[in-house]
Amino acid sequence: MDVIEEKMKAAKKKIQGLKQAIEEVRGTNVDIDIPCLSSAIASEGGHGQNDPKKLRLTKTLNGHFGKVYAMHWSGDAEHLMSASQDGKLIIWHAATGTKASAIPLRSSWVMTCAFEQSEGKLVACGGLDNLCSIYSIEAAAGGGGIPNRAKHELSAHDGYISCCRFVNNSTIISASGDSTCMLWDVETGENKSTFSGHDGDCMSIAICPTDQNLFISGACDATAKLWDQRTGECVQSFVGHESDINSVAFLSNGHAFGSASDDSTCRIFDLRAYGEVSCFANDKITCGITSLDFSKSGRCLFAGYENFTCQIWDAFGKTEVPVQCLNGSSGHDNRVSCLGVNNGTNGKGGTALCTGSWDMSLKVW
């Protein structure tokens, strides 16, 4: 036993040495961070001098009778869906605030929902029932087909479904409390691949907008991982957070992604630099962050907080002070549980932000 313990100690010491060597190599390649670069551009009269435009409330979507846990925009950038503890999925027309469809769920303990982006005829949800349920609907723009039952109930996870996202109209990826992500065939309901590597509950996933073979996952082990669907392997791992990662989202160029954590910070990681390039935090904000997304240009980072606010950060500016806080009389009365930008797939997106809350409402800004 003594020999084994000595070997284990030597192995752990070697691992720490390798980790330190990797960080040193990374450090030599980090010549400047985003805030410094932005300041340099501003001093030369570039775009860094212009603050992002302020958002204003345009619609409040009322109709749920339980906490709103998740929302997701359709690819047409005009419709969105929300999932609530009242056991309903509601599809909304964002501009008018009217309901296009309402889907009753078998389980009210829903935690996530997803809109298929290319055709808008499929939606998905999942939660504490450990199932990822796929529903077939008519295109939201064409009117309200209300399915009586799920087209498929994808069952293989050993834990709750925390997040799901369609890759295209034939495949979907789910993330679970069993620390894995799974790739599914929508038509057959077959589990095509299982992605294992996290040491804690996997809480969020995001598909790369420029290469659908890649996706990022964030987990309660405080790490984010980049996966390749073709090999089923982890391509890169990103560290820096000090607590659970609750949400991840790609920038539109696919070269970087953002993460939101219970450590009260949002961070941007660059795939090419293989590391963190920005960390957004404020000493007065000490609560967890539930969700985040980026504007279509990548200039604004939107983050939902447990203190009922949505903070807007300049991704190219100061990392200590948000440029706007959505709260007060026009804001939410409870935790902001989800948010998203209508970036769309048809060139019409980038015009609205939607926030969902435990106050049972959604707001379009």
PDB file of N, CA and C in Angstrom, residues 124-214:
ATOM      1  N   ALA A 124     -38.846  21.347 -28.247  1.00  0.00           N
ATOM      2  CA  ALA A 124     -38.438  20.320 -27.284  1.00  0.00           C
ATOM      3  C   ALA A 124     -38.428  20.907 -25.889  1.00  0.00           C
ATOM      4  N   CYS A 125     -38.530  20.037 -24.892  1.00  0.00           N
ATOM      5  CA  CYS A 125     -38.436  20.472 -23.501  1.00  0.00           C
ATOM      6  C   CYS A 125     -37.935  19.307 -22.659  1.00  0.00           C
ATOM      7  N   GLY A 126     -37.528  19.602 -21.455  1.00  0.00           N
ATOM      8  CA  GLY A 126     -37.055  18.568 -20.538  1.00  0.00           C
ATOM      9  C   GLY A 126     -37.006  19.109 -19.129  1.00  0.00           C
ATOM     10  N   GLY A 127     -36.871  18.188 -18.163  1.00  0.00           N
ATOM     11  CA  GLY A 127     -36.829  18.624 -16.781  1.00  0.00           C
ATOM     12  C   GLY A 127     -36.575  17.486 -15.823  1.00  0.00           C
ATOM     13  N   LEU A 128     -37.270  17.503 -14.699  1.00  0.00           N
ATOM     14  CA  LEU A 128     -37.018  16.544 -13.644  1.00  0.00           C
ATOM     15  C   LEU A 128     -37.563  15.154 -13.944  1.00  0.00           C
ATOM     16  N   ASP A 129     -38.273  14.990 -15.071  1.00  0.00           N
ATOM     17  CA  ASP A 129     -38.741  13.661 -15.460  1.00  0.00           C
ATOM     18  C   ASP A 129     -37.662  12.861 -16.194  1.00  0.00           C
ATOM     19  N   ASN A 130     -36.476  13.465 -16.359  1.00  0.00           N
ATOM     20  CA  ASN A 130     -35.325  12.814 -17.010  1.00  0.00           C
ATOM     21  C   ASN A 130     -35.559  12.530 -18.496  1.00  0.00           C
ATOM     22  N   LEU A 131     -36.584  13.144 -19.090  1.00  0.00           N
ATOM     23  CA  LEU A 131     -36.907  12.924 -20.503  1.00  0.00           C
ATOM     24  C   LEU A 131     -36.729  14.209 -21.294  1.00  0.00           C
ATOM     25  N   CYS A 132     -36.256  14.060 -22.523  1.00  0.00           N
ATOM     26  CA  CYS A 132     -36.261  15.157 -23.479  1.00  0.00           C
ATOM     27  C   CYS A 132     -37.409  14.885 -24.445  1.00  0.00           C
ATOM     28  N   SER A 133     -38.456  15.693 -24.359  1.00  0.00           N
ATOM     29  CA  SER A 133     -39.677  15.457 -25.136  1.00  0.00           C
ATOM     30  C   SER A 133     -39.690  16.339 -26.379  1.00  0.00           C
ATOM     31  N   ILE A 134     -39.948  15.732 -27.534  1.00  0.00           N
ATOM     32  CA  ILE A 134     -40.006  16.436 -28.814  1.00  0.00           C
ATOM     33  C   ILE A 134     -41.457  16.553 -29.247  1.00  0.00           C
ATOM     34  N   TYR A 135     -41.877  17.766 -29.594  1.00  0.00           N
ATOM     35  CA  TYR A 135     -43.232  18.002 -30.076  1.00  0.00           C
ATOM     36  C   TYR A 135     -43.185  18.524 -31.507  1.00  0.00           C
ATOM     37  N   SER A 136     -44.084  18.030 -32.335  1.00  0.00           N
ATOM     38  CA  SER A 136     -44.199  18.492 -33.710  1.00  0.00           C
ATOM     39  C   SER A 136     -45.357  19.480 -33.792  1.00  0.00           C
ATOM     40  N   ILE A 137     -45.084  20.670 -34.289  1.00  0.00           N
ATOM     41  CA  ILE A 137     -46.117  21.703 -34.416  1.00  0.00           C
ATOM     42  C   ILE A 137     -46.071  22.272 -35.826  1.00  0.00           C
ATOM     43  N   GLU A 138     -47.124  22.981 -36.203  1.00  0.00           N
ATOM     44  CA  GLU A 138     -47.082  23.720 -37.454  1.00  0.00           C
ATOM     45  C   GLU A 138     -46.160  24.909 -37.248  1.00  0.00           C
ATOM     46  N   ALA A 139     -45.583  25.406 -38.359  1.00  0.00           N
ATOM     47  CA  ALA A 139     -44.716  26.579 -38.251  1.00  0.00           C
ATOM     48  C   ALA A 139     -45.488  27.687 -37.549  1.00  0.00           C
ATOM     49  N   ALA A 140     -44.843  28.303 -36.575  1.00  0.00           N
ATOM     50  CA  ALA A 140     -45.534  29.297 -35.758  1.00  0.00           C
ATOM     51  C   ALA A 140     -46.156  30.409 -36.600  1.00  0.00           C
ATOM     52  N   ALA A 141     -45.488  30.768 -37.681  1.00  0.00           N
ATOM     53  CA  ALA A 141     -46.011  31.840 -38.523  1.00  0.00           C
ATOM     54  C   ALA A 141     -47.288  31.428 -39.223  1.00  0.00           C
ATOM     55  N   GLY A 142     -47.522  30.131 -39.352  1.00  0.00           N
ATOM     56  CA  GLY A 142     -48.693  29.658 -40.072  1.00  0.00           C
ATOM     57  C   GLY A 142     -49.871  29.359 -39.186  1.00  0.00           C
ATOM     58  N   GLY A 143     -49.731  29.506 -37.881  1.00  0.00           N
ATOM     59  CA  GLY A 143     -50.868  29.267 -36.997  1.00  0.00           C
ATOM     60  C   GLY A 143     -50.610  28.153 -36.014  1.00  0.00           C
ATOM     61  N   GLY A 144     -51.609  27.880 -35.196  1.00  0.00           N
ATOM     62  CA  GLY A 144     -51.373  27.140 -33.977  1.00  0.00           C
ATOM     63  C   GLY A 144     -51.720  25.682 -33.970  1.00  0.00           C
ATOM     64  N   GLY A 145     -50.879  24.860 -34.509  1.00  0.00           N
ATOM     65  CA  GLY A 145     -51.089  23.436 -34.313  1.00  0.00           C
ATOM     66  C   GLY A 145     -50.718  23.043 -32.897  1.00  0.00           C
ATOM     67  N   ILE A 146     -51.628  22.433 -32.160  1.00  0.00           N
ATOM     68  CA  ILE A 146     -51.378  22.068 -30.767  1.00  0.00           C
ATOM     69  C   ILE A 146     -51.297  20.549 -30.666  1.00  0.00           C
ATOM     70  N   PRO A 147     -50.117  19.979 -30.463  1.00  0.00           N
ATOM     71  CA  PRO A 147     -49.998  18.520 -30.377  1.00  0.00           C
ATOM     72  C   PRO A 147     -50.591  17.978 -29.087  1.00  0.00           C
ATOM     73  N   ASN A 148     -51.245  16.832 -29.180  1.00  0.00           N
ATOM     74  CA  ASN A 148     -51.835  16.195 -28.006  1.00  0.00           C
ATOM     75  C   ASN A 148     -50.806  15.409 -27.210  1.00  0.00           C
ATOM     76  N   ARG A 149     -49.749  14.963 -27.887  1.00  0.00           N
ATOM     77  CA  ARG A 149     -48.728  14.179 -27.208  1.00  0.00           C
ATOM     78  C   ARG A 149     -47.387  14.408 -27.886  1.00  0.00           C
ATOM     79  N   ALA A 150     -46.320  14.043 -27.180  1.00  0.00           N
ATOM     80  CA  ALA A 150     -44.976  14.229 -27.710  1.00  0.00           C
ATOM     81  C   ALA A 150     -44.727  13.282 -28.883  1.00  0.00           C
ATOM     82  N   LYS A 151     -43.986  13.779 -29.855  1.00  0.00           N
ATOM     83  CA  LYS A 151     -43.589  12.942 -30.989  1.00  0.00           C
ATOM     84  C   LYS A 151     -42.611  11.875 -30.534  1.00  0.00           C
ATOM     85  N   HIS A 152     -41.662  12.266 -29.698  1.00  0.00           N
ATOM     86  CA  HIS A 152     -40.698  11.335 -29.107  1.00  0.00           C
ATOM     87  C   HIS A 152     -40.403  11.761 -27.681  1.00  0.00           C
ATOM     88  N   GLU A 153     -40.154  10.791 -26.834  1.00  0.00           N
ATOM     89  CA  GLU A 153     -39.647  11.046 -25.489  1.00  0.00           C
ATOM     90  C   GLU A 153     -38.300  10.347 -25.376  1.00  0.00           C
ATOM     91  N   LEU A 154     -37.245  11.137 -25.407  1.00  0.00           N
ATOM     92  CA  LEU A 154     -35.886  10.602 -25.457  1.00  0.00           C
ATOM     93  C   LEU A 154     -35.446  10.225 -24.051  1.00  0.00           C
ATOM     94  N   SER A 155     -35.232   8.939 -23.856  1.00  0.00           N
ATOM     95  CA  SER A 155     -34.960   8.424 -22.513  1.00  0.00           C
ATOM     96  C   SER A 155     -33.658   7.635 -22.492  1.00  0.00           C
ATOM     97  N   ALA A 156     -32.659   8.181 -21.827  1.00  0.00           N
ATOM     98  CA  ALA A 156     -31.394   7.479 -21.607  1.00  0.00           C
ATOM     99  C   ALA A 156     -30.603   8.122 -20.467  1.00  0.00           C
ATOM    100  N   HIS A 157     -30.927   9.380 -20.164  1.00  0.00           N
ATOM    101  CA  HIS A 157     -30.236  10.070 -19.074  1.00  0.00           C
ATOM    102  C   HIS A 157     -30.652   9.505 -17.722  1.00  0.00           C
ATOM    103  N   ASP A 158     -29.724   9.553 -16.767  1.00  0.00           N
ATOM    104  CA  ASP A 158     -29.988   9.106 -15.401  1.00  0.00           C
ATOM    105  C   ASP A 158     -30.234  10.280 -14.461  1.00  0.00           C
ATOM    106  N   GLY A 159     -30.371  11.470 -15.024  1.00  0.00           N
ATOM    107  CA  GLY A 159     -30.619  12.657 -14.223  1.00  0.00           C
ATOM    108  C   GLY A 159     -31.527  13.605 -14.965  1.00  0.00           C
ATOM    109  N   TYR A 160     -31.874  14.708 -14.311  1.00  0.00           N
ATOM    110  CA  TYR A 160     -32.770  15.688 -14.910  1.00  0.00           C
ATOM    111  C   TYR A 160     -32.175  16.272 -16.198  1.00  0.00           C
ATOM    112  N   ILE A 161     -33.034  16.753 -17.076  1.00  0.00           N
ATOM    113  CA  ILE A 161     -32.603  17.422 -18.315  1.00  0.00           C
ATOM    114  C   ILE A 161     -32.520  18.913 -18.024  1.00  0.00           C
ATOM    115  N   SER A 162     -31.333  19.453 -18.034  1.00  0.00           N
ATOM    116  CA  SER A 162     -31.114  20.860 -17.697  1.00  0.00           C
ATOM    117  C   SER A 162     -31.156  21.770 -18.920  1.00  0.00           C
ATOM    118  N   CYS A 163     -30.840  21.216 -20.096  1.00  0.00           N
ATOM    119  CA  CYS A 163     -30.793  22.036 -21.303  1.00  0.00           C
ATOM    120  C   CYS A 163     -30.904  21.135 -22.528  1.00  0.00           C
ATOM    121  N   CYS A 164     -31.510  21.646 -23.585  1.00  0.00           N
ATOM    122  CA  CYS A 164     -31.530  20.933 -24.858  1.00  0.00           C
ATOM    123  C   CYS A 164     -31.503  21.956 -25.988  1.00  0.00           C
ATOM    124  N   ARG A 165     -30.837  21.590 -27.080  1.00  0.00           N
ATOM    125  CA  ARG A 165     -30.746  22.470 -28.244  1.00  0.00           C
ATOM    126  C   ARG A 165     -30.740  21.630 -29.520  1.00  0.00           C
ATOM    127  N   PHE A 166     -31.538  22.050 -30.503  1.00  0.00           N
ATOM    128  CA  PHE A 166     -31.541  21.399 -31.801  1.00  0.00           C
ATOM    129  C   PHE A 166     -30.269  21.763 -32.559  1.00  0.00           C
ATOM    130  N   VAL A 167     -29.620  20.768 -33.137  1.00  0.00           N
ATOM    131  CA  VAL A 167     -28.499  21.013 -34.051  1.00  0.00           C
ATOM    132  C   VAL A 167     -29.066  21.375 -35.415  1.00  0.00           C
ATOM    133  N   ASN A 168     -30.054  20.612 -35.855  1.00  0.00           N
ATOM    134  CA  ASN A 168     -30.817  20.862 -37.082  1.00  0.00           C
ATOM    135  C   ASN A 168     -32.173  20.172 -36.908  1.00  0.00           C
ATOM    136  N   ASN A 169     -32.927  20.017 -38.014  1.00  0.00           N
ATOM    137  CA  ASN A 169     -34.262  19.435 -37.858  1.00  0.00           C
ATOM    138  C   ASN A 169     -34.251  17.924 -37.696  1.00  0.00           C
ATOM    139  N   SER A 170     -33.063  17.316 -37.650  1.00  0.00           N
ATOM    140  CA  SER A 170     -32.989  15.861 -37.494  1.00  0.00           C
ATOM    141  C   SER A 170     -32.203  15.420 -36.266  1.00  0.00           C
ATOM    142  N   THR A 171     -31.495  16.336 -35.619  1.00  0.00           N
ATOM    143  CA  THR A 171     -30.713  15.971 -34.429  1.00  0.00           C
ATOM    144  C   THR A 171     -30.864  17.021 -33.332  1.00  0.00           C
ATOM    145  N   ILE A 172     -30.721  16.557 -32.096  1.00  0.00           N
ATOM    146  CA  ILE A 172     -30.818  17.434 -30.928  1.00  0.00           C
ATOM    147  C   ILE A 172     -29.815  16.957 -29.891  1.00  0.00           C
ATOM    148  N   ILE A 173     -29.301  17.897 -29.090  1.00  0.00           N
ATOM    149  CA  ILE A 173     -28.374  17.577 -28.008  1.00  0.00           C
ATOM    150  C   ILE A 173     -29.027  17.939 -26.682  1.00  0.00           C
ATOM    151  N   SER A 174     -28.895  17.059 -25.706  1.00  0.00           N
ATOM    152  CA  SER A 174     -29.434  17.308 -24.366  1.00  0.00           C
ATOM    153  C   SER A 174     -28.302  17.283 -23.346  1.00  0.00           C
ATOM    154  N   ALA A 175     -28.463  18.082 -22.292  1.00  0.00           N
ATOM    155  CA  ALA A 175     -27.516  18.089 -21.173  1.00  0.00           C
ATOM    156  C   ALA A 175     -28.264  17.682 -19.915  1.00  0.00           C
ATOM    157  N   SER A 176     -27.553  17.020 -19.001  1.00  0.00           N
ATOM    158  CA  SER A 176     -28.262  16.416 -17.867  1.00  0.00           C
ATOM    159  C   SER A 176     -27.508  16.537 -16.554  1.00  0.00           C
ATOM    160  N   GLY A 177     -28.267  16.335 -15.489  1.00  0.00           N
ATOM    161  CA  GLY A 177     -27.690  16.278 -14.149  1.00  0.00           C
ATOM    162  C   GLY A 177     -26.855  15.040 -13.913  1.00  0.00           C
ATOM    163  N   ASP A 178     -26.853  14.095 -14.881  1.00  0.00           N
ATOM    164  CA  ASP A 178     -25.996  12.916 -14.746  1.00  0.00           C
ATOM    165  C   ASP A 178     -24.583  13.189 -15.259  1.00  0.00           C
ATOM    166  N   SER A 179     -24.277  14.472 -15.522  1.00  0.00           N
ATOM    167  CA  SER A 179     -22.937  14.940 -15.932  1.00  0.00           C
ATOM    168  C   SER A 179     -22.609  14.648 -17.393  1.00  0.00           C
ATOM    169  N   THR A 180     -23.587  14.222 -18.189  1.00  0.00           N
ATOM    170  CA  THR A 180     -23.328  13.912 -19.596  1.00  0.00           C
ATOM    171  C   THR A 180     -24.184  14.771 -20.518  1.00  0.00           C
ATOM    172  N   CYS A 181     -23.765  14.807 -21.780  1.00  0.00           N
ATOM    173  CA  CYS A 181     -24.580  15.348 -22.862  1.00  0.00           C
ATOM    174  C   CYS A 181     -24.825  14.205 -23.850  1.00  0.00           C
ATOM    175  N   MET A 182     -25.949  14.232 -24.534  1.00  0.00           N
ATOM    176  CA  MET A 182     -26.269  13.172 -25.491  1.00  0.00           C
ATOM    177  C   MET A 182     -26.763  13.763 -26.802  1.00  0.00           C
ATOM    178  N   LEU A 183     -26.352  13.119 -27.897  1.00  0.00           N
ATOM    179  CA  LEU A 183     -26.791  13.489 -29.239  1.00  0.00           C
ATOM    180  C   LEU A 183     -27.853  12.486 -29.685  1.00  0.00           C
ATOM    181  N   TRP A 184     -29.001  13.003 -30.168  1.00  0.00           N
ATOM    182  CA  TRP A 184     -30.137  12.153 -30.502  1.00  0.00           C
ATOM    183  C   TRP A 184     -30.562  12.323 -31.958  1.00  0.00           C
ATOM    184  N   ASP A 185     -31.077  11.253 -32.524  1.00  0.00           N
ATOM    185  CA  ASP A 185     -31.752  11.316 -33.822  1.00  0.00           C
ATOM    186  C   ASP A 185     -33.229  11.621 -33.550  1.00  0.00           C
ATOM    187  N   VAL A 186     -33.707  12.745 -34.071  1.00  0.00           N
ATOM    188  CA  VAL A 186     -35.067  13.192 -33.778  1.00  0.00           C
ATOM    189  C   VAL A 186     -36.109  12.241 -34.356  1.00  0.00           C
ATOM    190  N   GLU A 187     -35.845  11.688 -35.541  1.00  0.00           N
ATOM    191  CA  GLU A 187     -36.831  10.829 -36.202  1.00  0.00           C
ATOM    192  C   GLU A 187     -36.978   9.476 -35.516  1.00  0.00           C
ATOM    193  N   THR A 188     -35.861   8.881 -35.136  1.00  0.00           N
ATOM    194  CA  THR A 188     -35.906   7.537 -34.555  1.00  0.00           C
ATOM    195  C   THR A 188     -35.907   7.540 -33.038  1.00  0.00           C
ATOM    196  N   GLY A 189     -35.485   8.648 -32.424  1.00  0.00           N
ATOM    197  CA  GLY A 189     -35.357   8.701 -30.975  1.00  0.00           C
ATOM    198  C   GLY A 189     -34.139   7.975 -30.455  1.00  0.00           C
ATOM    199  N   GLU A 190     -33.204   7.658 -31.366  1.00  0.00           N
ATOM    200  CA  GLU A 190     -31.998   6.891 -31.005  1.00  0.00           C
ATOM    201  C   GLU A 190     -30.916   7.800 -30.426  1.00  0.00           C
ATOM    202  N   ASN A 191     -30.270   7.328 -29.373  1.00  0.00           N
ATOM    203  CA  ASN A 191     -29.116   8.021 -28.810  1.00  0.00           C
ATOM    204  C   ASN A 191     -27.895   7.698 -29.661  1.00  0.00           C
ATOM    205  N   LYS A 192     -27.376   8.694 -30.379  1.00  0.00           N
ATOM    206  CA  LYS A 192     -26.275   8.474 -31.312  1.00  0.00           C
ATOM    207  C   LYS A 192     -24.910   8.574 -30.640  1.00  0.00           C
ATOM    208  N   SER A 193     -24.780   9.451 -29.640  1.00  0.00           N
ATOM    209  CA  SER A 193     -23.493   9.629 -28.947  1.00  0.00           C
ATOM    210  C   SER A 193     -23.728  10.118 -27.532  1.00  0.00           C
ATOM    211  N   THR A 194     -22.816   9.747 -26.644  1.00  0.00           N
ATOM    212  CA  THR A 194     -22.821  10.243 -25.269  1.00  0.00           C
ATOM    213  C   THR A 194     -21.489  10.924 -24.998  1.00  0.00           C
ATOM    214  N   PHE A 195     -21.572  12.148 -24.457  1.00  0.00           N
ATOM    215  CA  PHE A 195     -20.372  12.946 -24.205  1.00  0.00           C
ATOM    216  C   PHE A 195     -20.139  12.997 -22.698  1.00  0.00           C
ATOM    217  N   SER A 196     -19.108  12.314 -22.243  1.00  0.00           N
ATOM    218  CA  SER A 196     -18.797  12.216 -20.818  1.00  0.00           C
ATOM    219  C   SER A 196     -17.449  12.871 -20.536  1.00  0.00           C
ATOM    220  N   GLY A 197     -17.370  13.578 -19.417  1.00  0.00           N
ATOM    221  CA  GLY A 197     -16.110  14.221 -19.063  1.00  0.00           C
ATOM    222  C   GLY A 197     -16.251  15.210 -17.926  1.00  0.00           C
ATOM    223  N   HIS A 198     -17.474  15.722 -17.718  1.00  0.00           N
ATOM    224  CA  HIS A 198     -17.696  16.640 -16.602  1.00  0.00           C
ATOM    225  C   HIS A 198     -17.751  15.868 -15.278  1.00  0.00           C
ATOM    226  N   ASP A 199     -17.358  16.550 -14.211  1.00  0.00           N
ATOM    227  CA  ASP A 199     -17.388  15.953 -12.880  1.00  0.00           C
ATOM    228  C   ASP A 199     -18.538  16.489 -12.042  1.00  0.00           C
ATOM    229  N   GLY A 200     -19.485  17.165 -12.686  1.00  0.00           N
ATOM    230  CA  GLY A 200     -20.657  17.689 -11.994  1.00  0.00           C
ATOM    231  C   GLY A 200     -21.811  17.801 -12.966  1.00  0.00           C
ATOM    232  N   ASP A 201     -22.975  18.169 -12.449  1.00  0.00           N
ATOM    233  CA  ASP A 201     -24.159  18.311 -13.286  1.00  0.00           C
ATOM    234  C   ASP A 201     -23.877  19.223 -14.473  1.00  0.00           C
ATOM    235  N   CYS A 202     -24.252  18.783 -15.655  1.00  0.00           N
ATOM    236  CA  CYS A 202     -24.089  19.606 -16.860  1.00  0.00           C
ATOM    237  C   CYS A 202     -25.323  20.497 -16.979  1.00  0.00           C
ATOM    238  N   MET A 203     -25.132  21.811 -16.975  1.00  0.00           N
ATOM    239  CA  MET A 203     -26.247  22.741 -16.837  1.00  0.00           C
ATOM    240  C   MET A 203     -26.659  23.442 -18.122  1.00  0.00           C
ATOM    241  N   SER A 204     -25.755  23.575 -19.089  1.00  0.00           N
ATOM    242  CA  SER A 204     -26.084  24.366 -20.273  1.00  0.00           C
ATOM    243  C   SER A 204     -25.242  23.933 -21.458  1.00  0.00           C
ATOM    244  N   ILE A 205     -25.807  24.079 -22.652  1.00  0.00           N
ATOM    245  CA  ILE A 205     -25.065  23.798 -23.890  1.00  0.00           C
ATOM    246  C   ILE A 205     -25.369  24.884 -24.910  1.00  0.00           C
ATOM    247  N   ALA A 206     -24.462  25.064 -25.852  1.00  0.00           N
ATOM    248  CA  ALA A 206     -24.650  26.010 -26.949  1.00  0.00           C
ATOM    249  C   ALA A 206     -23.976  25.440 -28.193  1.00  0.00           C
ATOM    250  N   ILE A 207     -24.695  25.484 -29.321  1.00  0.00           N
ATOM    251  CA  ILE A 207     -24.180  24.985 -30.590  1.00  0.00           C
ATOM    252  C   ILE A 207     -23.366  26.083 -31.264  1.00  0.00           C
ATOM    253  N   CYS A 208     -22.212  25.740 -31.813  1.00  0.00           N
ATOM    254  CA  CYS A 208     -21.386  26.715 -32.515  1.00  0.00           C
ATOM    255  C   CYS A 208     -22.132  27.207 -33.755  1.00  0.00           C
ATOM    256  N   PRO A 209     -22.298  28.508 -33.927  1.00  0.00           N
ATOM    257  CA  PRO A 209     -23.074  29.031 -35.063  1.00  0.00           C
ATOM    258  C   PRO A 209     -22.381  28.891 -36.415  1.00  0.00           C
ATOM    259  N   THR A 210     -21.071  28.674 -36.417  1.00  0.00           N
ATOM    260  CA  THR A 210     -20.343  28.561 -37.680  1.00  0.00           C
ATOM    261  C   THR A 210     -19.918  27.138 -38.011  1.00  0.00           C
ATOM    262  N   ASP A 211     -20.044  26.224 -37.058  1.00  0.00           N
ATOM    263  CA  ASP A 211     -19.715  24.818 -37.276  1.00  0.00           C
ATOM    264  C   ASP A 211     -20.576  23.970 -36.359  1.00  0.00           C
ATOM    265  N   GLN A 212     -21.662  23.422 -36.912  1.00  0.00           N
ATOM    266  CA  GLN A 212     -22.626  22.696 -36.086  1.00  0.00           C
ATOM    267  C   GLN A 212     -22.090  21.378 -35.549  1.00  0.00           C
ATOM    268  N   ASN A 213     -20.897  20.986 -35.946  1.00  0.00           N
ATOM    269  CA  ASN A 213     -20.282  19.789 -35.379  1.00  0.00           C
ATOM    270  C   ASN A 213     -19.726  20.044 -33.983  1.00  0.00           C
ATOM    271  N   LEU A 214     -19.628  21.316 -33.608  1.00  0.00           N
ATOM    272  CA  LEU A 214     -19.046  21.681 -32.315  1.00  0.00           C
ATOM    273  C   LEU A 214     -20.107  22.256 -31.390  1.00  0.00           C
TER     274      LEU A 214
END
